[in-house]
Amino acid sequence: MRKIAIYGKGGIGKSTTVSNLSRALAAKGKTVMQIGCDPKADSTKNLVGGQPIPTILKTLKEKKKNVQLEDIIVEGDGGVLCLEAGGPTPGIGCAGRGIISAFETLETLHAYDTYQPDIVIYDVLGDVVCGGFAMPLRNGYSDEVYIVTSGEMMSMYAASNIAGAVRQFANRDYASLGGLILNAKNIENEEHLVHKLSQEIGTGVIQHIPRNPVVQKAEHQGKTVVEAYPEDEMTYVYMTLADKILKED
Ligand code: ADP
Ligand code: SF4
Ligand code: MG
């Protein structure tokens, strides 16, 4: 089982990229588990028809010790196993603590042994890389980290912070940095800026994902591009990303 964490600034396109990647990996015969680690809890929505799924935190609150795997895992398109950690009530509680509780619940319920995914992908908000949001990097939760960024200053700033957090744990044999994923916002000189950043943080750009309105067209149907437009050039891009990530193994 391979465990991959995908970080990036809010709104940069992590969930879009991750759900298309999961669906592409599923098309290649892999059993994929996608775990949303963002209080927005919409990581998996395009795999399940656009509807929110029950979050682990909310289900824990309602059912306490009676939570079962079936309550928090929804099988999405292509058989992708969809989970959302969820978040605290706004203004109260710690989102990072929520991620930790969600991970503890998955371990207690033997989620990984039961479903035996080939690949687990954590989709993690990377605006604040505090102890809680760094959890997927720690204690063996993930083997590799990829960072989604565009050429916008704020997303590159977040990417640089995330890379710093990965370095913090490098000596302890935790996750290593697999590379940047450029999700284009069509900023001037974008490729150059992101390549320069990748050199500064000692990694590479593993995939350039163009900006393309077909992403919204699929999203409006509650679908990934891979599901809705299998012949589209964007599906080819997500399939290529899946191939590259499989090769890293
Ligand atoms: P995040 O998970 O990082 O908060 P999302 O994946 O929810 O971001 O994406 C934010 C918005 O950007 C979505 O509405 C999505 O449709 C759009 N988007 C993401 N990637 C692309 C792309 N390559 N081309 C066009 N639109 C995109
Ligand atoms: Fe929790 Fe991190 Fe927010 Fe602090 S910054 S309250 S640790 S999520
Ligand atoms: Mg998201």
PDB file of C-alpha atoms and ligand atoms in Angstrom:
ATOM      1  CA  MET A   1       0.000   0.000   0.000  1.00  0.00           C
ATOM      2  CA  ARG A   2       1.359   3.387  -1.042  1.00  0.00           C
ATOM      3  CA  LYS A   3       0.353   6.511   0.815  1.00  0.00           C
ATOM      4  CA  ILE A   4       0.538   9.862  -0.927  1.00  0.00           C
ATOM      5  CA  ALA A   5      -0.231  13.293   0.485  1.00  0.00           C
ATOM      6  CA  ILE A   6      -1.181  16.110  -1.861  1.00  0.00           C
ATOM      7  CA  TYR A   7      -0.888  19.571  -0.340  1.00  0.00           C
ATOM      8  CA  GLY A   8      -1.493  23.093  -1.628  1.00  0.00           C
ATOM      9  CA  LYS A   9      -3.109  26.397  -0.917  1.00  0.00           C
ATOM     10  CA  GLY A  10      -6.920  26.530  -0.594  1.00  0.00           C
ATOM     11  CA  GLY A  11      -8.624  26.948  -3.966  1.00  0.00           C
ATOM     12  CA  ILE A  12      -5.554  26.010  -5.997  1.00  0.00           C
ATOM     13  CA  GLY A  13      -7.183  22.889  -7.418  1.00  0.00           C
ATOM     14  CA  LYS A  14      -6.063  20.086  -5.052  1.00  0.00           C
ATOM     15  CA  SER A  15      -9.398  18.310  -4.866  1.00  0.00           C
ATOM     16  CA  THR A  16     -10.009  18.608  -8.595  1.00  0.00           C
ATOM     17  CA  THR A  17      -6.545  17.219  -9.296  1.00  0.00           C
ATOM     18  CA  VAL A  18      -6.759  14.512  -6.621  1.00  0.00           C
ATOM     19  CA  SER A  19     -10.201  13.235  -7.615  1.00  0.00           C
ATOM     20  CA  ASN A  20      -9.210  13.080 -11.288  1.00  0.00           C
ATOM     21  CA  LEU A  21      -5.961  11.368 -10.303  1.00  0.00           C
ATOM     22  CA  SER A  22      -7.825   8.838  -8.138  1.00  0.00           C
ATOM     23  CA  ARG A  23     -10.269   8.140 -10.960  1.00  0.00           C
ATOM     24  CA  ALA A  24      -7.391   7.776 -13.431  1.00  0.00           C
ATOM     25  CA  LEU A  25      -5.592   5.347 -11.100  1.00  0.00           C
ATOM     26  CA  ALA A  26      -8.845   3.394 -10.722  1.00  0.00           C
ATOM     27  CA  ALA A  27      -9.093   3.206 -14.522  1.00  0.00           C
ATOM     28  CA  LYS A  28      -5.631   1.623 -14.429  1.00  0.00           C
ATOM     29  CA  GLY A  29      -6.945  -1.112 -12.143  1.00  0.00           C
ATOM     30  CA  LYS A  30      -5.834   0.280  -8.772  1.00  0.00           C
ATOM     31  CA  THR A  31      -7.917   0.274  -5.610  1.00  0.00           C
ATOM     32  CA  VAL A  32      -7.762   3.868  -4.440  1.00  0.00           C
ATOM     33  CA  MET A  33      -8.800   5.416  -1.130  1.00  0.00           C
ATOM     34  CA  GLN A  34      -9.119   9.229  -1.189  1.00  0.00           C
ATOM     35  CA  ILE A  35      -9.209  10.986   2.177  1.00  0.00           C
ATOM     36  CA  GLY A  36     -10.155  14.672   2.222  1.00  0.00           C
ATOM     37  CA  CYS A  37      -8.244  16.505   4.976  1.00  0.00           C
ATOM     38  CA  ASP A  38      -9.735  19.960   4.561  1.00  0.00           C
ATOM     39  CA  PRO A  39     -12.532  21.372   6.737  1.00  0.00           C
ATOM     40  CA  LYS A  40     -14.304  22.222   3.436  1.00  0.00           C
ATOM     41  CA  ALA A  41     -15.005  18.455   3.162  1.00  0.00           C
ATOM     42  CA  ASP A  42     -15.547  18.576  -0.608  1.00  0.00           C
ATOM     43  CA  SER A  43     -12.497  16.619  -1.721  1.00  0.00           C
ATOM     44  CA  THR A  44     -14.458  13.677  -3.087  1.00  0.00           C
ATOM     45  CA  LYS A  45     -17.593  15.434  -4.319  1.00  0.00           C
ATOM     46  CA  ASN A  46     -16.869  14.910  -8.014  1.00  0.00           C
ATOM     47  CA  LEU A  47     -16.561  11.166  -7.422  1.00  0.00           C
ATOM     48  CA  VAL A  48     -19.988  10.900  -5.782  1.00  0.00           C
ATOM     49  CA  GLY A  49     -22.269  12.951  -8.025  1.00  0.00           C
ATOM     50  CA  GLY A  50     -21.539  16.329  -6.448  1.00  0.00           C
ATOM     51  CA  GLN A  51     -23.205  15.583  -3.092  1.00  0.00           C
ATOM     52  CA  PRO A  52     -21.422  15.930   0.265  1.00  0.00           C
ATOM     53  CA  ILE A  53     -20.702  12.678   2.088  1.00  0.00           C
ATOM     54  CA  PRO A  54     -20.843  12.221   5.893  1.00  0.00           C
ATOM     55  CA  THR A  55     -17.606  13.428   7.469  1.00  0.00           C
ATOM     56  CA  ILE A  56     -15.684  11.323   9.964  1.00  0.00           C
ATOM     57  CA  LEU A  57     -15.794  14.062  12.627  1.00  0.00           C
ATOM     58  CA  LYS A  58     -19.547  14.626  12.355  1.00  0.00           C
ATOM     59  CA  THR A  59     -20.260  10.898  12.355  1.00  0.00           C
ATOM     60  CA  LEU A  60     -18.020  10.465  15.408  1.00  0.00           C
ATOM     61  CA  LYS A  61     -19.973  13.174  17.207  1.00  0.00           C
ATOM     62  CA  GLU A  62     -23.310  11.548  16.380  1.00  0.00           C
ATOM     63  CA  LYS A  63     -22.489   7.879  16.809  1.00  0.00           C
ATOM     64  CA  LYS A  64     -19.573   8.018  19.246  1.00  0.00           C
ATOM     65  CA  LYS A  65     -18.143   4.504  19.716  1.00  0.00           C
ATOM     66  CA  ASN A  66     -20.743   2.948  17.404  1.00  0.00           C
ATOM     67  CA  VAL A  67     -19.179   4.322  14.221  1.00  0.00           C
ATOM     68  CA  GLN A  68     -18.630   1.688  11.568  1.00  0.00           C
ATOM     69  CA  LEU A  69     -16.581   1.854   8.386  1.00  0.00           C
ATOM     70  CA  GLU A  70     -19.732   1.813   6.255  1.00  0.00           C
ATOM     71  CA  ASP A  71     -20.829   5.057   7.950  1.00  0.00           C
ATOM     72  CA  ILE A  72     -17.790   6.999   6.742  1.00  0.00           C
ATOM     73  CA  ILE A  73     -16.692   5.312   3.498  1.00  0.00           C
ATOM     74  CA  VAL A  74     -18.653   5.874   0.310  1.00  0.00           C
ATOM     75  CA  GLU A  75     -17.757   3.989  -2.848  1.00  0.00           C
ATOM     76  CA  GLY A  76     -17.495   6.582  -5.605  1.00  0.00           C
ATOM     77  CA  ASP A  77     -17.186   6.394  -9.367  1.00  0.00           C
ATOM     78  CA  GLY A  78     -14.732   3.760 -10.564  1.00  0.00           C
ATOM     79  CA  GLY A  79     -14.847   2.157  -7.107  1.00  0.00           C
ATOM     80  CA  VAL A  80     -12.753   4.915  -5.506  1.00  0.00           C
ATOM     81  CA  LEU A  81     -13.203   4.717  -1.717  1.00  0.00           C
ATOM     82  CA  CYS A  82     -14.175   8.224  -0.597  1.00  0.00           C
ATOM     83  CA  LEU A  83     -13.713   9.676   2.899  1.00  0.00           C
ATOM     84  CA  GLU A  84     -13.800  13.179   4.367  1.00  0.00           C
ATOM     85  CA  ALA A  85     -12.191  13.987   7.714  1.00  0.00           C
ATOM     86  CA  GLY A  86     -14.393  17.070   8.136  1.00  0.00           C
ATOM     87  CA  GLY A  87     -13.789  20.080  10.333  1.00  0.00           C
ATOM     88  CA  PRO A  88     -14.694  21.704  13.628  1.00  0.00           C
ATOM     89  CA  THR A  89     -17.547  24.173  14.166  1.00  0.00           C
ATOM     90  CA  PRO A  90     -16.244  27.504  12.843  1.00  0.00           C
ATOM     91  CA  GLY A  91     -14.724  29.518  15.644  1.00  0.00           C
ATOM     92  CA  ILE A  92     -14.469  26.532  17.946  1.00  0.00           C
ATOM     93  CA  GLY A  93     -11.969  23.696  17.979  1.00  0.00           C
ATOM     94  CA  CYS A  94      -8.858  22.860  16.008  1.00  0.00           C
ATOM     95  CA  ALA A  95      -9.026  21.582  12.434  1.00  0.00           C
ATOM     96  CA  GLY A  96      -5.668  19.853  12.828  1.00  0.00           C
ATOM     97  CA  ARG A  97      -6.921  18.003  15.902  1.00  0.00           C
ATOM     98  CA  GLY A  98      -9.847  16.904  13.731  1.00  0.00           C
ATOM     99  CA  ILE A  99      -7.490  15.316  11.214  1.00  0.00           C
ATOM    100  CA  ILE A 100      -5.731  13.489  14.028  1.00  0.00           C
ATOM    101  CA  SER A 101      -9.056  12.151  15.415  1.00  0.00           C
ATOM    102  CA  ALA A 102     -10.093  11.072  11.931  1.00  0.00           C
ATOM    103  CA  PHE A 103      -6.834   9.147  11.430  1.00  0.00           C
ATOM    104  CA  GLU A 104      -7.160   7.507  14.843  1.00  0.00           C
ATOM    105  CA  THR A 105     -10.693   6.410  13.958  1.00  0.00           C
ATOM    106  CA  LEU A 106      -9.506   4.855  10.682  1.00  0.00           C
ATOM    107  CA  GLU A 107      -6.856   2.907  12.579  1.00  0.00           C
ATOM    108  CA  THR A 108      -9.218   1.749  15.318  1.00  0.00           C
ATOM    109  CA  LEU A 109     -11.673   0.516  12.680  1.00  0.00           C
ATOM    110  CA  HIS A 110      -8.879  -1.167  10.635  1.00  0.00           C
ATOM    111  CA  ALA A 111      -9.916   0.744   7.519  1.00  0.00           C
ATOM    112  CA  TYR A 112      -6.695  -0.023   5.611  1.00  0.00           C
ATOM    113  CA  ASP A 113      -6.671  -3.752   6.457  1.00  0.00           C
ATOM    114  CA  THR A 114     -10.334  -4.120   5.592  1.00  0.00           C
ATOM    115  CA  TYR A 115     -10.290  -2.416   2.173  1.00  0.00           C
ATOM    116  CA  GLN A 116      -6.639  -3.089   1.286  1.00  0.00           C
ATOM    117  CA  PRO A 117      -6.224  -0.124  -1.053  1.00  0.00           C
ATOM    118  CA  ASP A 118      -3.226  -0.103  -3.402  1.00  0.00           C
ATOM    119  CA  ILE A 119      -2.968   3.657  -2.975  1.00  0.00           C
ATOM    120  CA  VAL A 120      -4.218   6.023  -0.276  1.00  0.00           C
ATOM    121  CA  ILE A 121      -4.292   9.708  -1.248  1.00  0.00           C
ATOM    122  CA  TYR A 122      -4.664  12.414   1.385  1.00  0.00           C
ATOM    123  CA  ASP A 123      -5.948  15.728  -0.016  1.00  0.00           C
ATOM    124  CA  VAL A 124      -4.647  18.259   2.493  1.00  0.00           C
ATOM    125  CA  LEU A 125      -5.152  21.993   2.938  1.00  0.00           C
ATOM    126  CA  GLY A 126      -1.696  23.551   3.031  1.00  0.00           C
ATOM    127  CA  ASP A 127      -2.319  27.185   3.953  1.00  0.00           C
ATOM    128  CA  VAL A 128      -1.258  26.596   7.539  1.00  0.00           C
ATOM    129  CA  VAL A 129       1.226  23.788   7.989  1.00  0.00           C
ATOM    130  CA  CYS A 130       0.769  23.502  11.753  1.00  0.00           C
ATOM    131  CA  GLY A 131       1.195  20.271  13.718  1.00  0.00           C
ATOM    132  CA  GLY A 132      -2.342  19.172  12.862  1.00  0.00           C
ATOM    133  CA  PHE A 133      -2.197  19.787   9.138  1.00  0.00           C
ATOM    134  CA  ALA A 134       1.309  18.257   9.086  1.00  0.00           C
ATOM    135  CA  MET A 135      -0.143  15.030  10.481  1.00  0.00           C
ATOM    136  CA  PRO A 136      -0.324  13.287   7.089  1.00  0.00           C
ATOM    137  CA  LEU A 137       3.464  13.846   6.839  1.00  0.00           C
ATOM    138  CA  ARG A 138       4.176  12.247  10.179  1.00  0.00           C
ATOM    139  CA  ASN A 139       4.252   8.851  11.840  1.00  0.00           C
ATOM    140  CA  GLY A 140       4.336   6.963   8.578  1.00  0.00           C
ATOM    141  CA  TYR A 141       0.979   8.245   7.349  1.00  0.00           C
ATOM    142  CA  SER A 142       2.400   9.093   3.940  1.00  0.00           C
ATOM    143  CA  ASP A 143       5.421   8.014   1.923  1.00  0.00           C
ATOM    144  CA  GLU A 144       5.492  10.871  -0.589  1.00  0.00           C
ATOM    145  CA  VAL A 145       4.203  14.403  -0.816  1.00  0.00           C
ATOM    146  CA  TYR A 146       3.215  16.300  -3.940  1.00  0.00           C
ATOM    147  CA  ILE A 147       2.374  19.988  -3.868  1.00  0.00           C
ATOM    148  CA  VAL A 148      -0.150  21.599  -6.196  1.00  0.00           C
ATOM    149  CA  THR A 149       0.712  25.175  -7.119  1.00  0.00           C
ATOM    150  CA  SER A 150       0.185  27.750  -9.824  1.00  0.00           C
ATOM    151  CA  GLY A 151       2.493  30.674 -10.589  1.00  0.00           C
ATOM    152  CA  GLU A 152       0.537  32.917  -8.209  1.00  0.00           C
ATOM    153  CA  MET A 153       2.613  34.326  -5.388  1.00  0.00           C
ATOM    154  CA  MET A 154       0.418  33.053  -2.570  1.00  0.00           C
ATOM    155  CA  SER A 155       0.234  29.502  -3.851  1.00  0.00           C
ATOM    156  CA  MET A 156       4.012  29.425  -4.361  1.00  0.00           C
ATOM    157  CA  TYR A 157       4.472  30.821  -0.863  1.00  0.00           C
ATOM    158  CA  ALA A 158       2.300  28.021   0.525  1.00  0.00           C
ATOM    159  CA  ALA A 159       4.231  25.464  -1.568  1.00  0.00           C
ATOM    160  CA  SER A 160       7.497  26.684  -0.141  1.00  0.00           C
ATOM    161  CA  ASN A 161       6.141  26.406   3.423  1.00  0.00           C
ATOM    162  CA  ILE A 162       4.887  22.896   2.805  1.00  0.00           C
ATOM    163  CA  ALA A 163       8.294  21.891   1.402  1.00  0.00           C
ATOM    164  CA  GLY A 164       9.813  23.307   4.609  1.00  0.00           C
ATOM    165  CA  ALA A 165       7.500  21.147   6.711  1.00  0.00           C
ATOM    166  CA  VAL A 166       8.493  18.048   4.711  1.00  0.00           C
ATOM    167  CA  ARG A 167      12.157  18.878   5.372  1.00  0.00           C
ATOM    168  CA  GLN A 168      11.444  19.098   9.121  1.00  0.00           C
ATOM    169  CA  PHE A 169      10.609  15.431   9.133  1.00  0.00           C
ATOM    170  CA  ALA A 170      13.103  14.231   6.525  1.00  0.00           C
ATOM    171  CA  ASN A 171      15.630  12.928   9.038  1.00  0.00           C
ATOM    172  CA  ARG A 172      13.040  10.796  10.731  1.00  0.00           C
ATOM    173  CA  ASP A 173      12.402   8.724   7.664  1.00  0.00           C
ATOM    174  CA  TYR A 174       8.937  10.145   7.196  1.00  0.00           C
ATOM    175  CA  ALA A 175       7.487  11.426   3.919  1.00  0.00           C
ATOM    176  CA  SER A 176       9.713  12.695   1.124  1.00  0.00           C
ATOM    177  CA  LEU A 177       8.920  15.346  -1.469  1.00  0.00           C
ATOM    178  CA  GLY A 178       7.858  13.793  -4.786  1.00  0.00           C
ATOM    179  CA  GLY A 179       7.509  17.055  -6.712  1.00  0.00           C
ATOM    180  CA  LEU A 180       5.307  19.960  -7.670  1.00  0.00           C
ATOM    181  CA  ILE A 181       2.157  19.713  -9.766  1.00  0.00           C
ATOM    182  CA  LEU A 182       1.641  22.921 -11.741  1.00  0.00           C
ATOM    183  CA  ASN A 183      -2.105  23.576 -11.976  1.00  0.00           C
ATOM    184  CA  ALA A 184      -2.056  26.550 -14.308  1.00  0.00           C
ATOM    185  CA  LYS A 185      -3.813  29.831 -13.626  1.00  0.00           C
ATOM    186  CA  ASN A 186      -2.355  31.311 -16.809  1.00  0.00           C
ATOM    187  CA  ILE A 187      -0.163  33.791 -14.966  1.00  0.00           C
ATOM    188  CA  GLU A 188       2.500  35.503 -17.069  1.00  0.00           C
ATOM    189  CA  ASN A 189       5.736  33.491 -17.067  1.00  0.00           C
ATOM    190  CA  GLU A 190       4.020  30.803 -15.031  1.00  0.00           C
ATOM    191  CA  GLU A 191       6.112  27.808 -16.075  1.00  0.00           C
ATOM    192  CA  HIS A 192       9.333  29.676 -15.484  1.00  0.00           C
ATOM    193  CA  LEU A 193       8.226  30.848 -12.016  1.00  0.00           C
ATOM    194  CA  VAL A 194       7.171  27.383 -10.888  1.00  0.00           C
ATOM    195  CA  HIS A 195      10.324  25.748 -12.279  1.00  0.00           C
ATOM    196  CA  LYS A 196      12.422  28.287 -10.415  1.00  0.00           C
ATOM    197  CA  LEU A 197      10.537  27.496  -7.209  1.00  0.00           C
ATOM    198  CA  SER A 198      11.052  23.756  -7.757  1.00  0.00           C
ATOM    199  CA  GLN A 199      14.801  24.295  -8.036  1.00  0.00           C
ATOM    200  CA  GLU A 200      14.839  26.412  -4.899  1.00  0.00           C
ATOM    201  CA  ILE A 201      13.149  23.697  -2.886  1.00  0.00           C
ATOM    202  CA  GLY A 202      15.176  20.904  -4.464  1.00  0.00           C
ATOM    203  CA  THR A 203      12.485  19.092  -6.415  1.00  0.00           C
ATOM    204  CA  GLY A 204      10.969  18.908  -9.915  1.00  0.00           C
ATOM    205  CA  VAL A 205       7.669  19.736 -11.620  1.00  0.00           C
ATOM    206  CA  ILE A 206       6.173  16.340 -12.323  1.00  0.00           C
ATOM    207  CA  GLN A 207       3.148  17.521 -14.286  1.00  0.00           C
ATOM    208  CA  HIS A 208       1.817  20.660 -15.942  1.00  0.00           C
ATOM    209  CA  ILE A 209      -1.989  20.686 -15.819  1.00  0.00           C
ATOM    210  CA  PRO A 210      -3.413  23.352 -18.121  1.00  0.00           C
ATOM    211  CA  ARG A 211      -6.377  25.491 -17.158  1.00  0.00           C
ATOM    212  CA  ASN A 212      -9.345  24.160 -19.116  1.00  0.00           C
ATOM    213  CA  PRO A 213     -13.085  24.923 -18.889  1.00  0.00           C
ATOM    214  CA  VAL A 214     -13.890  21.215 -19.313  1.00  0.00           C
ATOM    215  CA  VAL A 215     -13.039  20.931 -15.580  1.00  0.00           C
ATOM    216  CA  GLN A 216     -16.030  23.154 -14.694  1.00  0.00           C
ATOM    217  CA  LYS A 217     -18.240  21.393 -17.250  1.00  0.00           C
ATOM    218  CA  ALA A 218     -17.576  18.083 -15.503  1.00  0.00           C
ATOM    219  CA  GLU A 219     -17.875  19.669 -12.046  1.00  0.00           C
ATOM    220  CA  HIS A 220     -21.363  20.982 -12.855  1.00  0.00           C
ATOM    221  CA  GLN A 221     -22.404  17.384 -13.462  1.00  0.00           C
ATOM    222  CA  GLY A 222     -20.799  16.286 -10.164  1.00  0.00           C
ATOM    223  CA  LYS A 223     -18.184  14.320 -12.094  1.00  0.00           C
ATOM    224  CA  THR A 224     -14.474  14.150 -12.702  1.00  0.00           C
ATOM    225  CA  VAL A 225     -13.239  14.965 -16.207  1.00  0.00           C
ATOM    226  CA  VAL A 226     -11.982  11.394 -16.447  1.00  0.00           C
ATOM    227  CA  GLU A 227     -15.527  10.097 -15.943  1.00  0.00           C
ATOM    228  CA  ALA A 228     -17.467  12.724 -17.896  1.00  0.00           C
ATOM    229  CA  TYR A 229     -15.086  13.275 -20.831  1.00  0.00           C
ATOM    230  CA  PRO A 230     -12.897  10.188 -21.180  1.00  0.00           C
ATOM    231  CA  GLU A 231     -11.756  11.239 -24.670  1.00  0.00           C
ATOM    232  CA  ASP A 232     -10.835  14.811 -23.698  1.00  0.00           C
ATOM    233  CA  GLU A 233      -7.226  15.994 -23.723  1.00  0.00           C
ATOM    234  CA  MET A 234      -7.551  16.798 -19.996  1.00  0.00           C
ATOM    235  CA  THR A 235      -8.295  13.137 -19.272  1.00  0.00           C
ATOM    236  CA  TYR A 236      -5.037  12.346 -21.034  1.00  0.00           C
ATOM    237  CA  VAL A 237      -3.246  14.845 -18.732  1.00  0.00           C
ATOM    238  CA  TYR A 238      -4.671  13.223 -15.576  1.00  0.00           C
ATOM    239  CA  MET A 239      -3.862   9.740 -16.916  1.00  0.00           C
ATOM    240  CA  THR A 240      -0.288  10.871 -17.561  1.00  0.00           C
ATOM    241  CA  LEU A 241      -0.037  12.183 -13.996  1.00  0.00           C
ATOM    242  CA  ALA A 242      -1.303   8.806 -12.744  1.00  0.00           C
ATOM    243  CA  ASP A 243       1.353   6.999 -14.832  1.00  0.00           C
ATOM    244  CA  LYS A 244       4.111   9.218 -13.463  1.00  0.00           C
ATOM    245  CA  ILE A 245       3.021   8.668  -9.873  1.00  0.00           C
ATOM    246  CA  LEU A 246       2.838   4.909 -10.430  1.00  0.00           C
ATOM    247  CA  LYS A 247       6.373   4.975 -11.859  1.00  0.00           C
ATOM    248  CA  GLU A 248       7.709   6.691  -8.727  1.00  0.00           C
ATOM    249  CA  ASP A 249       6.973   3.538  -6.738  1.00  0.00           C
TER     250      ASP A 249
HETATM  251  P1  ADP B   1      -8.844  23.118  -3.611  1.00  0.00           P
HETATM  252  O1  ADP B   1      -9.211  21.704  -3.354  1.00  0.00           O
HETATM  253  O2  ADP B   1      -7.372  23.319  -3.717  1.00  0.00           O
HETATM  254  O3  ADP B   1      -9.462  24.069  -2.603  1.00  0.00           O
HETATM  255  P2  ADP B   1     -10.535  22.844  -5.935  1.00  0.00           P
HETATM  256  O4  ADP B   1     -10.030  21.570  -6.506  1.00  0.00           O
HETATM  257  O5  ADP B   1     -11.824  22.807  -5.187  1.00  0.00           O
HETATM  258  O6  ADP B   1      -9.434  23.550  -5.033  1.00  0.00           O
HETATM  259  O7  ADP B   1     -10.612  23.863  -7.178  1.00  0.00           O
HETATM  260  C1  ADP B   1     -11.083  25.185  -7.076  1.00  0.00           C
HETATM  261  C2  ADP B   1     -11.769  25.557  -8.379  1.00  0.00           C
HETATM  262  O8  ADP B   1     -10.811  25.606  -9.434  1.00  0.00           O
HETATM  263  C3  ADP B   1     -12.825  24.538  -8.791  1.00  0.00           C
HETATM  264  O9  ADP B   1     -14.035  25.183  -9.011  1.00  0.00           O
HETATM  265  C4  ADP B   1     -12.296  23.889 -10.058  1.00  0.00           C
HETATM  266  O10 ADP B   1     -13.309  23.706 -10.994  1.00  0.00           O
HETATM  267  C5  ADP B   1     -11.276  24.885 -10.570  1.00  0.00           C
HETATM  268  N1  ADP B   1     -10.132  24.213 -11.227  1.00  0.00           N
HETATM  269  C6  ADP B   1      -9.195  23.434 -10.642  1.00  0.00           C
HETATM  270  N2  ADP B   1      -8.289  22.998 -11.539  1.00  0.00           N
HETATM  271  C7  ADP B   1      -8.663  23.522 -12.747  1.00  0.00           C
HETATM  272  C8  ADP B   1      -8.130  23.452 -14.095  1.00  0.00           C
HETATM  273  N3  ADP B   1      -7.014  22.773 -14.373  1.00  0.00           N
HETATM  274  N4  ADP B   1      -8.801  24.104 -15.077  1.00  0.00           N
HETATM  275  C9  ADP B   1      -9.917  24.806 -14.816  1.00  0.00           C
HETATM  276  N5  ADP B   1     -10.459  24.916 -13.579  1.00  0.00           N
HETATM  277  C10 ADP B   1      -9.844  24.303 -12.552  1.00  0.00           C
HETATM  278 FE1  SF4 B   2      -5.259  23.679  15.132  1.00  0.00          FE
HETATM  279 FE2  SF4 B   2      -3.393  24.247  13.374  1.00  0.00          FE
HETATM  280 FE3  SF4 B   2      -5.536  25.822  13.617  1.00  0.00          FE
HETATM  281 FE4  SF4 B   2      -3.661  25.752  15.531  1.00  0.00          FE
HETATM  282  S1  SF4 B   2      -3.392  26.471  13.427  1.00  0.00           S
HETATM  283  S2  SF4 B   2      -5.893  25.681  15.823  1.00  0.00           S
HETATM  284  S3  SF4 B   2      -3.060  23.600  15.474  1.00  0.00           S
HETATM  285  S4  SF4 B   2      -5.512  23.709  12.922  1.00  0.00           S
HETATM  286 MG    MG B   3     -10.260  20.908  -1.797  1.00  0.00          MG
END
